[in-house]
Short mmCIF file of C-alpha atoms in Angstrom, two decimals:
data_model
loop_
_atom_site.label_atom_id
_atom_site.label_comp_id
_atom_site.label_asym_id
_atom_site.label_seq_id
_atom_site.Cartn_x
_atom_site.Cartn_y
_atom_site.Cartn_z
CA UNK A 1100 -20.57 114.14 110.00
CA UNK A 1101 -23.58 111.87 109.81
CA UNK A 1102 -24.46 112.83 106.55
CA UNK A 1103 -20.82 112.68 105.06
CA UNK A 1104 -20.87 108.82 106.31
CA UNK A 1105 -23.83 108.39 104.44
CA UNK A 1106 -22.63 109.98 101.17
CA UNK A 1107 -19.55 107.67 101.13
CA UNK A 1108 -22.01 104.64 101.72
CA UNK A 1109 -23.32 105.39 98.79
CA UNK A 1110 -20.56 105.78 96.89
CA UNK A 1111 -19.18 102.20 97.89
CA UNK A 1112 -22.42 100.94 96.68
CA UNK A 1113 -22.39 102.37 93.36
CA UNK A 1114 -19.21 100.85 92.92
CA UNK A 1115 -19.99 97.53 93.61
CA UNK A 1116 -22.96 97.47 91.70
CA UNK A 1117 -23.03 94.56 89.23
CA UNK A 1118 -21.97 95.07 85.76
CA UNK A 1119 -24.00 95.14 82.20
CA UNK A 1120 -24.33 91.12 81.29
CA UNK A 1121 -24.05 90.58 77.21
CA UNK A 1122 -26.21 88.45 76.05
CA UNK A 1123 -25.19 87.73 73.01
CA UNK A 1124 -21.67 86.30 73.41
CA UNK A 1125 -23.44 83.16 72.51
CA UNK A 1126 -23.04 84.16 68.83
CA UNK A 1127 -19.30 84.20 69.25
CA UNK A 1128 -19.20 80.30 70.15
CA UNK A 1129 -22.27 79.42 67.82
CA UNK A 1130 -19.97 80.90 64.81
CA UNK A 1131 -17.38 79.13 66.02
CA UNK A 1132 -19.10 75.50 65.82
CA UNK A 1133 -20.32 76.89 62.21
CA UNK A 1134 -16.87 77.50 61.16
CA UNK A 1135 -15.49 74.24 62.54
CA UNK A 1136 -18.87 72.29 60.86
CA UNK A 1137 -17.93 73.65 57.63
CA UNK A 1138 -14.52 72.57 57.58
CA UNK A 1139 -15.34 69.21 58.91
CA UNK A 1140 -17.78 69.15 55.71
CA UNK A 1141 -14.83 70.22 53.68
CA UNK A 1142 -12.99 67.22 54.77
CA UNK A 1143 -15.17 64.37 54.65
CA UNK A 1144 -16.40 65.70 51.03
CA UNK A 1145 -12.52 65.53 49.92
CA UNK A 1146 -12.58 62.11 51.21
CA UNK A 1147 -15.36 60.82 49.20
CA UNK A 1148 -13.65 62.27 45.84
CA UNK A 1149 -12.04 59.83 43.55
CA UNK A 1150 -9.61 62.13 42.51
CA UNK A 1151 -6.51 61.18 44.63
CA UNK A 1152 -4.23 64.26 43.99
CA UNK A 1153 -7.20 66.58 44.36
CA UNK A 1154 -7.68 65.80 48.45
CA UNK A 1155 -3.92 65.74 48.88
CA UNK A 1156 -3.92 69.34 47.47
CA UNK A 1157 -6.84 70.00 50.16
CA UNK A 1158 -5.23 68.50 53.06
CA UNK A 1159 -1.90 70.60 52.44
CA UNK A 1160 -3.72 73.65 52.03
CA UNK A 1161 -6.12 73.01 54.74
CA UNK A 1162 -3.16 72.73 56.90
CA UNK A 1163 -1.14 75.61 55.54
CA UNK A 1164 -4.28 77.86 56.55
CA UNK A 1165 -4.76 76.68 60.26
CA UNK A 1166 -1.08 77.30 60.98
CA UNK A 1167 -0.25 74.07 61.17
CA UNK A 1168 -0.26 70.36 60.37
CA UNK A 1169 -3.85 68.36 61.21
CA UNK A 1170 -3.52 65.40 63.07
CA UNK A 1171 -6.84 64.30 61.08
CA UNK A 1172 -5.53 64.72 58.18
CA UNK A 1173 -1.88 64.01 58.26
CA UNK A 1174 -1.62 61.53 60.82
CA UNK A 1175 0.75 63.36 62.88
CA UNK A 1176 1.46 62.84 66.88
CA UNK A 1177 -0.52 65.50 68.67
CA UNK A 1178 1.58 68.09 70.26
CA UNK A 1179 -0.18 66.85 73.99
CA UNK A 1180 2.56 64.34 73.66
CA UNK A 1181 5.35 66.71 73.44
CA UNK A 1182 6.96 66.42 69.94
CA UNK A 1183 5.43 66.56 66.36
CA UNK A 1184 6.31 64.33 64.05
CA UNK A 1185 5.47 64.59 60.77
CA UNK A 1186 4.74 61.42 58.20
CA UNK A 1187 2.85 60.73 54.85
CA UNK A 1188 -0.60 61.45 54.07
CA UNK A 1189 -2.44 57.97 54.86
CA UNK A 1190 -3.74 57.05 51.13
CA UNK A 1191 -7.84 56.92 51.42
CA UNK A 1192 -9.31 53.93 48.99
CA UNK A 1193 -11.36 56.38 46.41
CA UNK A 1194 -13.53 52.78 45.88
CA UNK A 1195 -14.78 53.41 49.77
CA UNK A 1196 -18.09 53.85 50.32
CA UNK A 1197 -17.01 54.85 53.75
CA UNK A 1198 -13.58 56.32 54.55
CA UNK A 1199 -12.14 54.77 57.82
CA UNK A 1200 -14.73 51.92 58.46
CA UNK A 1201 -12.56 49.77 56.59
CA UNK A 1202 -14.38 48.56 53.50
CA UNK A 1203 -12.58 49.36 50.24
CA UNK A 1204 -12.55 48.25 46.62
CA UNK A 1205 -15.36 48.63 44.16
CA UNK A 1206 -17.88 48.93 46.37
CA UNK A 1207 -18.76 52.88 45.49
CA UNK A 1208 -18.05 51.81 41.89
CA UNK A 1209 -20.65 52.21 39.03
CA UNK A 1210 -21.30 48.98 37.33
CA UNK A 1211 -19.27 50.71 34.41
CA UNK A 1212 -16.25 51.34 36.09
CA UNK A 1213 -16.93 47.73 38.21
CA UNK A 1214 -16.18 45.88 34.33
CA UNK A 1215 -13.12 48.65 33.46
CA UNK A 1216 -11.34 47.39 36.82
CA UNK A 1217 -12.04 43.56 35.70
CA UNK A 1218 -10.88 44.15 32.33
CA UNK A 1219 -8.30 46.00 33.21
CA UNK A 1220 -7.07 43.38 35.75
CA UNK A 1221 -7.47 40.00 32.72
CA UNK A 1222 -6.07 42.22 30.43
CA UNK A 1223 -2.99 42.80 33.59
CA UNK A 1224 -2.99 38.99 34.11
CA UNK A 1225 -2.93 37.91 30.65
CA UNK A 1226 0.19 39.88 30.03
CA UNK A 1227 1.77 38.56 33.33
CA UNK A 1228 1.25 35.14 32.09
CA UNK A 1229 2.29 35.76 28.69
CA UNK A 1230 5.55 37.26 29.71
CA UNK A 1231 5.61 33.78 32.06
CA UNK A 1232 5.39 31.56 29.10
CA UNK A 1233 7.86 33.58 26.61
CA UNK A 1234 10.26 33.39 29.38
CA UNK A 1235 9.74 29.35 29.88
CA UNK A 1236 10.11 28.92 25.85
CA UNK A 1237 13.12 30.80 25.90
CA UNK A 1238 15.01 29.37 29.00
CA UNK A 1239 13.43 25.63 27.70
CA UNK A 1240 15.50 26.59 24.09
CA UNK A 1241 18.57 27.73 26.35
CA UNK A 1242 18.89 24.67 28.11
CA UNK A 1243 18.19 22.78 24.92
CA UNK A 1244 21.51 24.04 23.76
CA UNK A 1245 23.31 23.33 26.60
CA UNK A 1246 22.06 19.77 26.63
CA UNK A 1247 23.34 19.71 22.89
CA UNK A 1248 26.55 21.16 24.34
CA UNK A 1249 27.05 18.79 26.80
CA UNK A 1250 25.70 15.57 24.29
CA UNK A 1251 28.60 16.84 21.96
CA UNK A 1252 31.31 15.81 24.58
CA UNK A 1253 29.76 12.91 25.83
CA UNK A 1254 29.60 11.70 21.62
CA UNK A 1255 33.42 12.75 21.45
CA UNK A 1256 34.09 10.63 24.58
CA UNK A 1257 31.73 7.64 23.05
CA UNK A 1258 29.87 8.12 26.36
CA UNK A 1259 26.73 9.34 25.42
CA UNK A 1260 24.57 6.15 25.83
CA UNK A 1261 26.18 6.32 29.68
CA UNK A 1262 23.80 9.61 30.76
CA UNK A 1263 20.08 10.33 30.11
CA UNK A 1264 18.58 14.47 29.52
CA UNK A 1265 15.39 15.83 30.88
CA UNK A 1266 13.81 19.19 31.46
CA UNK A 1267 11.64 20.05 34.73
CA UNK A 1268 10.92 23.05 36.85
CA UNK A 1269 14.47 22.61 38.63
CA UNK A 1270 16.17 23.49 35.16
CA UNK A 1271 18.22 20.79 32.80
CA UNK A 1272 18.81 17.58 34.64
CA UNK A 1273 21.29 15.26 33.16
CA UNK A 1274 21.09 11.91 34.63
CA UNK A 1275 24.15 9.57 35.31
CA UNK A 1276 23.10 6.07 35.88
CA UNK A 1277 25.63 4.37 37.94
CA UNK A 1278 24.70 0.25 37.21
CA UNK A 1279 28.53 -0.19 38.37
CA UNK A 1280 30.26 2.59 35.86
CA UNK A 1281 29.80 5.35 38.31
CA UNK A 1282 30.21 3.86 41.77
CA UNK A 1283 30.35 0.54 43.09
CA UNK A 1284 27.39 -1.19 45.01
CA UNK A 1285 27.17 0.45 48.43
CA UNK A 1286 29.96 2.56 47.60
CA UNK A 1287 30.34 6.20 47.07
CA UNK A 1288 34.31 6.29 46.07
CA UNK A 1289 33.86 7.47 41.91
CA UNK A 1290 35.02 4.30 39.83
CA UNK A 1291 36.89 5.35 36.76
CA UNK A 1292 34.04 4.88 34.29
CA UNK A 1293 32.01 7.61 36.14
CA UNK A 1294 35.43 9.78 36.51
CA UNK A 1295 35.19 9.47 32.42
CA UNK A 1296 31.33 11.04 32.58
CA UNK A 1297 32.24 13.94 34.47
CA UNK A 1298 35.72 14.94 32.83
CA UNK A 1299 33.70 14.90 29.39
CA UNK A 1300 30.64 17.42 31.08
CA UNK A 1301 32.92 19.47 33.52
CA UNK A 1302 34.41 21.89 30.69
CA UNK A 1303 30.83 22.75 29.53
CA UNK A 1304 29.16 22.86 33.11
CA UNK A 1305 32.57 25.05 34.01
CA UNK A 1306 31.31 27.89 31.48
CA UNK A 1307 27.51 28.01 32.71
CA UNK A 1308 26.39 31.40 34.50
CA UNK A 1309 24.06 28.47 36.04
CA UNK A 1310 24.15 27.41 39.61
CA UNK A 1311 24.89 23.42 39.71
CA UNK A 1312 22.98 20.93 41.96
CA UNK A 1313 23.82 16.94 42.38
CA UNK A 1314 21.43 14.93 43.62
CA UNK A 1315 22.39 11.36 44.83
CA UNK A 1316 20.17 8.55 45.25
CA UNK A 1317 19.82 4.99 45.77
CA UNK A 1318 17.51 2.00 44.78
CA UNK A 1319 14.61 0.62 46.40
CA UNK A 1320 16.23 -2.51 47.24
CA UNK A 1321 15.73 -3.83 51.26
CA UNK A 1322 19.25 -5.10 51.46
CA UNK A 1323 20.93 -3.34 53.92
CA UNK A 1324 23.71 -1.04 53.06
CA UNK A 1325 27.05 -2.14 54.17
CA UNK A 1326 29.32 0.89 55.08
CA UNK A 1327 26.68 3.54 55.60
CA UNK A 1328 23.63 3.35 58.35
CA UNK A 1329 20.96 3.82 55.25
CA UNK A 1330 20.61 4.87 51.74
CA UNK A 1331 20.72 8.66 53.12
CA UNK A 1332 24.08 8.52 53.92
CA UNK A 1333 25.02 6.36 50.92
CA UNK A 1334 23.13 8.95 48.70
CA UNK A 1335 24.47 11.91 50.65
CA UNK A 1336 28.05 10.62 50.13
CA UNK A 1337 27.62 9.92 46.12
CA UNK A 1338 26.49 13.11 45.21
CA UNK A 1339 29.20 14.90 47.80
CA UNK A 1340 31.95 13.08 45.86
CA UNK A 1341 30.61 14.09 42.86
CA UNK A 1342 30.28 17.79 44.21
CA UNK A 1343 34.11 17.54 44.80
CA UNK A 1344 35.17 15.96 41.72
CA UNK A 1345 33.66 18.63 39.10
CA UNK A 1346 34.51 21.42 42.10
CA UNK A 1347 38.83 20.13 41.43
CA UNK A 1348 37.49 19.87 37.47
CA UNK A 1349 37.22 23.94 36.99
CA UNK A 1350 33.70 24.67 38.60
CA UNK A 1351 33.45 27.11 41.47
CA UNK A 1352 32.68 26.14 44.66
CA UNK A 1353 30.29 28.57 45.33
CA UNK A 1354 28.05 27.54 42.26
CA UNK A 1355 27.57 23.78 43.65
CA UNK A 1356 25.27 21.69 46.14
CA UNK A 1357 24.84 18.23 47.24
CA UNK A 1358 21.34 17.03 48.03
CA UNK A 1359 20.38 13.17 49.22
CA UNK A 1360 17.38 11.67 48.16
CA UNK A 1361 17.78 7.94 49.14
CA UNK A 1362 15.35 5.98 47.65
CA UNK A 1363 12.47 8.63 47.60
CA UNK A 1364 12.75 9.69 44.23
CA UNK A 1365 12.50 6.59 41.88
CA UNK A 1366 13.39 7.27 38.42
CA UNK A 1367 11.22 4.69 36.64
CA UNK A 1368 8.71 2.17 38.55
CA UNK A 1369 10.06 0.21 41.27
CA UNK A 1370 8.58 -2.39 39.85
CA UNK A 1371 10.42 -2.45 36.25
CA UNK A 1372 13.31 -4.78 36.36
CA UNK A 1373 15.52 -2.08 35.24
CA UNK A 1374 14.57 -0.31 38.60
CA UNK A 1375 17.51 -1.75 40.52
CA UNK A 1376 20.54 -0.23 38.07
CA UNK A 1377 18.14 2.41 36.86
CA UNK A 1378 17.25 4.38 40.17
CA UNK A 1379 20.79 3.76 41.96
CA UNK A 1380 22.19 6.98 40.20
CA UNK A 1381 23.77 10.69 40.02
CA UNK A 1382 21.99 14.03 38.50
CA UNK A 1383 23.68 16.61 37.97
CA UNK A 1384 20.99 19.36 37.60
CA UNK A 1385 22.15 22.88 35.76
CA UNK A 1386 20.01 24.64 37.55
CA UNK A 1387 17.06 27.55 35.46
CA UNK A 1388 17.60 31.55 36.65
CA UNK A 1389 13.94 32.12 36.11
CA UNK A 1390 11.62 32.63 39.19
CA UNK A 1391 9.41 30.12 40.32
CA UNK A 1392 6.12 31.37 38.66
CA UNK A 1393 8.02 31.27 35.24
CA UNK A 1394 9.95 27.92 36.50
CA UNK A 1395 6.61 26.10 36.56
CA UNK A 1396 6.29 26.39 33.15
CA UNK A 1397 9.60 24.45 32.07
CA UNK A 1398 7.93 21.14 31.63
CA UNK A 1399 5.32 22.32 29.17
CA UNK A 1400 7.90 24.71 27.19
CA UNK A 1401 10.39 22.08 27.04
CA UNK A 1402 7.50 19.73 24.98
CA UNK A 1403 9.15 16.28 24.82
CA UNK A 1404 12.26 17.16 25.93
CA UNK A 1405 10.52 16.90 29.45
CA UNK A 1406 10.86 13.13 29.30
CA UNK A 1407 13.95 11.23 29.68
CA UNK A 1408 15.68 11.04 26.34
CA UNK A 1409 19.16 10.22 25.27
CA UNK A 1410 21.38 13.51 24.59
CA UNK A 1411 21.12 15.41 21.25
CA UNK A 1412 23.90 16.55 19.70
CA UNK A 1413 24.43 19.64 17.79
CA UNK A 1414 24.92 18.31 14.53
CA UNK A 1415 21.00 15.46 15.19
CA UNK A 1416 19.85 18.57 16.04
CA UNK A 1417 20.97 20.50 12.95
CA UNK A 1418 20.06 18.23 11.12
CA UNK A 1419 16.43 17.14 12.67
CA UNK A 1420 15.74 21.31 11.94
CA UNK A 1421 16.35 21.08 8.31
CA UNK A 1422 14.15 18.06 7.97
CA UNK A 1423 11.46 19.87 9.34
CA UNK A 1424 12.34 22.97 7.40
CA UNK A 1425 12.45 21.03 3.94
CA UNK A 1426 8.70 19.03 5.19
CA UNK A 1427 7.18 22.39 6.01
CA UNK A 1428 8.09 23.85 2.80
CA UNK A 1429 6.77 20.97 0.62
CA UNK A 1430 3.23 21.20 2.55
CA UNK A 1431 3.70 25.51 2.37
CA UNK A 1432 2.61 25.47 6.49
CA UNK A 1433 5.64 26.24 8.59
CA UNK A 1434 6.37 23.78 11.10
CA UNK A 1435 4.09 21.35 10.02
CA UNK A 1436 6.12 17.70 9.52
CA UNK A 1437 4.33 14.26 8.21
CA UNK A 1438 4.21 11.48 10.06
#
């Protein structure tokens, strides 16, 4: 009985004795960190190429053969949040001389492809600014025609000595001076005389695709005004009643604006004699579609037609072109005129 005890103490032992360790398991995780190296390798090398389409074509592929989209690569939410959400790949500068760290541009360039980029970006800028300037010629020849346009009525009317023409960045401003015709002193009801100005511009302004701005303003007299607290009012007022007269003359009311300028804008020097009835006036300003960059070219496009001048009509003009036709013939240089 003893020795039956004893045999099944033995038994229990065998049983319990510890397993066969493997030692080399080690190779299974050391493979592992190979395999992930590698692909990490894979990665940053695609970021360092310069060929854009080439690492987007990696990173799809890349995640295509893990099963699924990398965060890393991709940008998405990690599924430790709870959803995945997929979005664009994030566009690596190929000019980086290191991806991520934030430095980009020509920095990884060769000195080569450093004077490519600059020429490429004069040769970018010098068409920009050409377009700029044909678009400033044309739009200064456009409102040329409408000044001629409007200089026709006025002639028909025998009002053109009444309103002065200039071009600037705003567009075509045509420039009522009031010395009593317009409005009264202090006043901002329209006299008849200034009624007669806009009835002969209203028809032409009417058929513009143009927006229309008025702009009121005063002398730089002290006195003080005598139905309005300042000039800003008195300006204000002016160019709102000439807002409303051209809007019941045909002109939409969308189209139009009123802006006060008091006596901030002077037309010619305070000082000049002709300052008081000179300044105290009413532009109507038919205002240029172009964009500002191309607007700040007016001035120079519009040659001497940026200073004040009286209207040109149609036919002066006509006629001032076949002048300068017939002079640059006889000298065989186009354009060229004697003096």
């Amino acid at each position: 009985m003893s020795s039956g005890g004893g045999a099944r103490r033995k038994k229990v032992r065998h049983e319990e004795h510890e397993e066969h360790v493997n030692h080399e398991r080690w190779l299974v995780s050391y493979a592992d960190m190979l395999t992930l190296l590698f692909v990490l390798f894979v990665v940053l090398y695609s970021m360092s190429s310069v060929d854009q389409k080439k690492f987007s074509e990696l990173a799809t592929s890349l995640s295509q053969g893990f099963g699924a989209q990398s965060v890393a690569i991709t940008g998405n939410v990690s599924n430790l949040d709870g959803a995945s959400q997929a979005t664009d790949i994030v566009p690596i500068d190929p000019g980086s001389t290191n991806p991520g760290n934030g430095e980009s541009g020509t920095a990884g360039m060769t000195k080569e492809q450093r004077i490519a980029v600059d020429r490429a970006l004069k040769a970018a800028d010098r068409k920009k600014a050409s377009g700029n300037a044909t678009a400033a010629t044309k739009e200064a020849e456009n409102l040329k025609e409408i000044e001629h346009k409007i200089a026709d009525a006025l002639e028909r009317a025998k009002l053109l000595n009444q309103v002065k023409f200039t071009i600037d960045q705003r567009g075509l401003v045509v420039t009522v001076v009031t010395n009593e015709v317009v409005f009264a002193g202090n006043r901002a009801e329209l006299q008849s005389g200034g009624a007669a100005i806009l009835d002969a511009i209203a028809p032409t302004l009417a058929k513009l695709p143009n927006n229309i701005e008025v702009d009121g303003h005063t002398n730089q007299l002290k006195a003080t005004t005598t139905f309005y607290p300042s000039g800003w009012e008195l300006s204000a007022a002016r160019a709102s009643t000439t807002v409303r007269y051209l809007i019941g003359h045909g002109l939409a009311k969308g189209r139009m604006s009123a802006v006060a300028f008091s006596d901030t804008k002077p037309l010619i020097d305070p000082k000049d004699p002709r300052a008081v009835t000179m300044n105290r006036r009413v532009d109507v300003v038919v205002l240029t579609m172009l964009n500002a960059e191309q607007a700040a070219l007016l001035p120079a496009a519009a040659g001497d037609d940026a200073k004040l001048h009286t209207g040109v009509t149609s036919a002066q003009a006509a006629a001032e072109a076949k002048a300068a036709a017939a002079a640059a013939e006889s000298t065989g240089k186009p354009g060229t005129t004697h003096n």
